[in-house]
Amino acid sequence: MRPLIDENNLSYSKEFLIYYTRSAIFGRIFLVVGALAGFIYFYMQNQLIVVAFSFFLFIFQIPLLIKSIKGIDEIQFRINSKGIQYRNNSLIPWSNIENERAVWIDNENRNDDTTYFIYHIIEPSQIMKFNLAGFSTDVSELSIALTIHRNRFKRENDIL
């Protein structure tokens, strides 16, 4: 497990990496095993409609599970003093990014809260918004990382 970035120690981490969480894979594994168990149980009970549903659920979840397992070590975001990189896209420099933030939104009509990573790309005038639910970070850790790396960019380029 990687340590939390200390906001006061700017020399600590050279880059902040965000991955998918492993909990999504475990959930998908439980779904596949449950669909297989349901298939076997309802087959023995001669309930063909439920057997068909369980079979199709099992079959369609296998490729998604394999894709999730293969992608567990893929870096989703790379944040450093040069900029932000999303997956295998090109790195967007800090000079072309503004208003980067991690926000928590309280959904009034639902019982769940959502956290987002949002930043604006200046040149193509594009707003990037990502739900943090499936990623290996939270709002506070990401906010600290964004602050540190933005300040490093300013310090390295004498922008104050």
CSV table of C-alpha atoms in Angstrom, one decimal:
chain,number,residue,atom,x,y,z
A,1,MET,CA,0.0,0.0,0.0
A,2,ARG,CA,1.4,3.4,-1.0
A,3,PRO,CA,1.8,6.0,1.7
A,4,LEU,CA,-0.3,9.1,1.9
A,5,ILE,CA,1.3,12.2,0.4
A,6,ASP,CA,2.3,14.7,3.1
A,7,GLU,CA,1.2,18.2,2.1
A,8,ASN,CA,4.1,19.9,3.8
A,9,ASN,CA,6.8,17.7,2.3
A,10,LEU,CA,7.0,18.7,-1.4
A,11,SER,CA,10.0,16.6,-2.0
A,12,TYR,CA,8.2,13.4,-1.1
A,13,SER,CA,6.5,11.9,-4.1
A,14,LYS,CA,7.6,12.6,-7.7
A,15,GLU,CA,4.4,11.3,-9.2
A,16,PHE,CA,0.9,10.3,-8.1
A,17,LEU,CA,-0.6,7.2,-9.8
A,18,ILE,CA,-4.2,6.2,-9.7
A,19,TYR,CA,-5.4,2.7,-10.5
A,20,TYR,CA,-8.7,0.9,-10.5
A,21,THR,CA,-9.6,-0.6,-7.2
A,22,ARG,CA,-9.6,-4.4,-6.6
A,23,SER,CA,-13.1,-4.3,-5.1
A,24,ALA,CA,-14.7,-4.1,-8.5
A,25,ILE,CA,-12.9,-7.4,-9.5
A,26,PHE,CA,-14.0,-9.1,-6.3
A,27,GLY,CA,-17.6,-8.0,-6.9
A,28,ARG,CA,-17.4,-9.4,-10.5
A,29,ILE,CA,-15.9,-12.7,-9.2
A,30,PHE,CA,-18.8,-13.1,-6.7
A,31,LEU,CA,-21.2,-12.4,-9.5
A,32,VAL,CA,-19.7,-15.0,-11.8
A,33,VAL,CA,-19.6,-17.6,-9.0
A,34,GLY,CA,-23.1,-16.7,-7.9
A,35,ALA,CA,-24.4,-17.1,-11.5
A,36,LEU,CA,-22.7,-20.4,-11.8
A,37,ALA,CA,-24.1,-21.6,-8.5
A,38,GLY,CA,-27.6,-20.3,-9.5
A,39,PHE,CA,-27.3,-22.1,-12.9
A,40,ILE,CA,-26.5,-25.4,-11.2
A,41,TYR,CA,-29.1,-25.1,-8.5
A,42,PHE,CA,-32.0,-24.0,-10.8
A,43,TYR,CA,-30.9,-26.6,-13.4
A,44,MET,CA,-31.5,-29.3,-10.7
A,45,GLN,CA,-34.8,-27.7,-9.9
A,46,ASN,CA,-35.9,-27.7,-13.6
A,47,GLN,CA,-36.6,-24.0,-13.8
A,48,LEU,CA,-35.4,-23.4,-17.3
A,49,ILE,CA,-36.1,-19.6,-17.5
A,50,VAL,CA,-33.9,-18.9,-14.4
A,51,VAL,CA,-31.3,-21.4,-15.8
A,52,ALA,CA,-31.2,-19.5,-19.0
A,53,PHE,CA,-30.8,-16.2,-17.2
A,54,SER,CA,-28.1,-17.5,-14.9
A,55,PHE,CA,-26.3,-19.1,-17.9
A,56,PHE,CA,-26.3,-15.8,-19.9
A,57,LEU,CA,-25.2,-13.8,-16.9
A,58,PHE,CA,-22.4,-16.2,-16.3
A,59,ILE,CA,-21.3,-16.2,-20.0
A,60,PHE,CA,-21.4,-12.4,-20.4
A,61,GLN,CA,-19.5,-11.7,-17.1
A,62,ILE,CA,-16.5,-14.0,-18.0
A,63,PRO,CA,-15.0,-11.6,-20.6
A,64,LEU,CA,-15.6,-8.6,-18.4
A,65,LEU,CA,-13.9,-10.4,-15.5
A,66,ILE,CA,-10.9,-11.3,-17.7
A,67,LYS,CA,-10.7,-7.7,-18.9
A,68,SER,CA,-10.8,-6.4,-15.3
A,69,ILE,CA,-8.1,-8.7,-14.2
A,70,LYS,CA,-5.9,-7.8,-17.1
A,71,GLY,CA,-6.4,-4.1,-16.5
A,72,ILE,CA,-5.8,-4.1,-12.7
A,73,ASP,CA,-2.2,-2.9,-13.0
A,74,GLU,CA,-2.9,-0.3,-15.8
A,75,ILE,CA,-2.3,3.3,-14.6
A,76,GLN,CA,-5.5,5.3,-15.1
A,77,PHE,CA,-4.1,8.7,-14.1
A,78,ARG,CA,-0.5,9.9,-13.8
A,79,ILE,CA,-0.1,13.3,-12.0
A,80,ASN,CA,3.3,14.8,-11.7
A,81,SER,CA,5.0,18.2,-12.0
A,82,LYS,CA,4.7,18.2,-15.7
A,83,GLY,CA,0.9,17.7,-15.9
A,84,ILE,CA,-1.9,15.1,-15.9
A,85,GLN,CA,-2.0,12.0,-18.1
A,86,TYR,CA,-5.2,9.9,-18.5
A,87,ARG,CA,-4.5,6.3,-19.4
A,88,ASN,CA,-2.4,6.1,-22.5
A,89,ASN,CA,-3.4,9.6,-23.8
A,90,SER,CA,-0.7,12.2,-24.1
A,91,LEU,CA,0.3,14.2,-21.0
A,92,ILE,CA,-1.6,17.5,-20.7
A,93,PRO,CA,0.9,20.1,-19.3
A,94,TRP,CA,-0.1,22.2,-16.3
A,95,SER,CA,0.1,25.3,-18.5
A,96,ASN,CA,-2.8,23.9,-20.4
A,97,ILE,CA,-4.9,22.9,-17.4
A,98,GLU,CA,-6.9,25.1,-15.1
A,99,ASN,CA,-9.4,24.6,-12.3
A,100,GLU,CA,-8.3,21.1,-11.4
A,101,ARG,CA,-10.1,19.8,-8.3
A,102,ALA,CA,-11.5,16.8,-6.6
A,103,VAL,CA,-15.1,17.4,-5.4
A,104,TRP,CA,-17.7,15.7,-3.3
A,105,ILE,CA,-21.3,16.1,-4.5
A,106,ASP,CA,-24.2,15.3,-2.3
A,107,ASN,CA,-27.1,13.8,-4.3
A,108,GLU,CA,-30.2,15.1,-2.7
A,109,ASN,CA,-32.7,12.8,-4.5
A,110,ARG,CA,-30.6,9.7,-3.8
A,111,ASN,CA,-29.0,8.3,-0.7
A,112,ASP,CA,-25.5,8.1,-2.2
A,113,ASP,CA,-22.7,10.7,-2.5
A,114,THR,CA,-20.5,11.0,-5.5
A,115,THR,CA,-16.9,12.1,-5.8
A,116,TYR,CA,-15.4,13.5,-9.0
A,117,PHE,CA,-12.0,14.5,-10.4
A,118,ILE,CA,-12.6,17.5,-12.6
A,119,TYR,CA,-10.1,19.6,-14.7
A,120,HIS,CA,-10.4,22.0,-17.6
A,121,ILE,CA,-8.2,21.7,-20.6
A,122,ILE,CA,-7.7,25.2,-21.9
A,123,GLU,CA,-6.7,24.7,-25.6
A,124,PRO,CA,-9.4,22.4,-27.0
A,125,SER,CA,-11.7,24.0,-24.3
A,126,GLN,CA,-12.6,20.6,-22.8
A,127,ILE,CA,-13.9,19.7,-19.4
A,128,MET,CA,-12.7,16.4,-18.1
A,129,LYS,CA,-14.9,14.8,-15.3
A,130,PHE,CA,-14.3,11.4,-13.8
A,131,ASN,CA,-16.2,9.6,-11.1
A,132,LEU,CA,-13.7,8.5,-8.4
A,133,ALA,CA,-15.9,5.6,-7.2
A,134,GLY,CA,-13.8,2.9,-8.9
A,135,PHE,CA,-10.4,4.4,-8.4
A,136,SER,CA,-7.7,3.9,-5.8
A,137,THR,CA,-7.9,7.4,-4.3
A,138,ASP,CA,-10.3,9.7,-2.5
A,139,VAL,CA,-11.1,13.4,-2.6
A,140,SER,CA,-8.6,14.4,0.2
A,141,GLU,CA,-5.7,12.4,-1.1
A,142,LEU,CA,-6.2,13.6,-4.7
A,143,SER,CA,-6.6,17.2,-3.6
A,144,ILE,CA,-3.3,17.1,-1.8
A,145,ALA,CA,-1.6,15.5,-4.8
A,146,LEU,CA,-3.0,18.1,-7.2
A,147,THR,CA,-1.9,21.0,-4.9
A,148,ILE,CA,1.6,19.5,-4.5
A,149,HIS,CA,2.2,18.9,-8.2
A,150,ARG,CA,0.7,22.2,-9.4
A,151,ASN,CA,3.0,24.0,-6.9
A,152,ARG,CA,6.0,21.9,-8.1
A,153,PHE,CA,5.2,23.0,-11.7
A,154,LYS,CA,5.1,26.6,-10.6
A,155,ARG,CA,8.3,26.3,-8.7
A,156,GLU,CA,10.2,24.5,-11.5
A,157,ASN,CA,9.0,27.1,-14.1
A,158,ASP,CA,9.4,30.2,-11.8
A,159,ILE,CA,5.7,31.0,-11.9
A,160,LEU,CA,4.7,32.6,-8.7
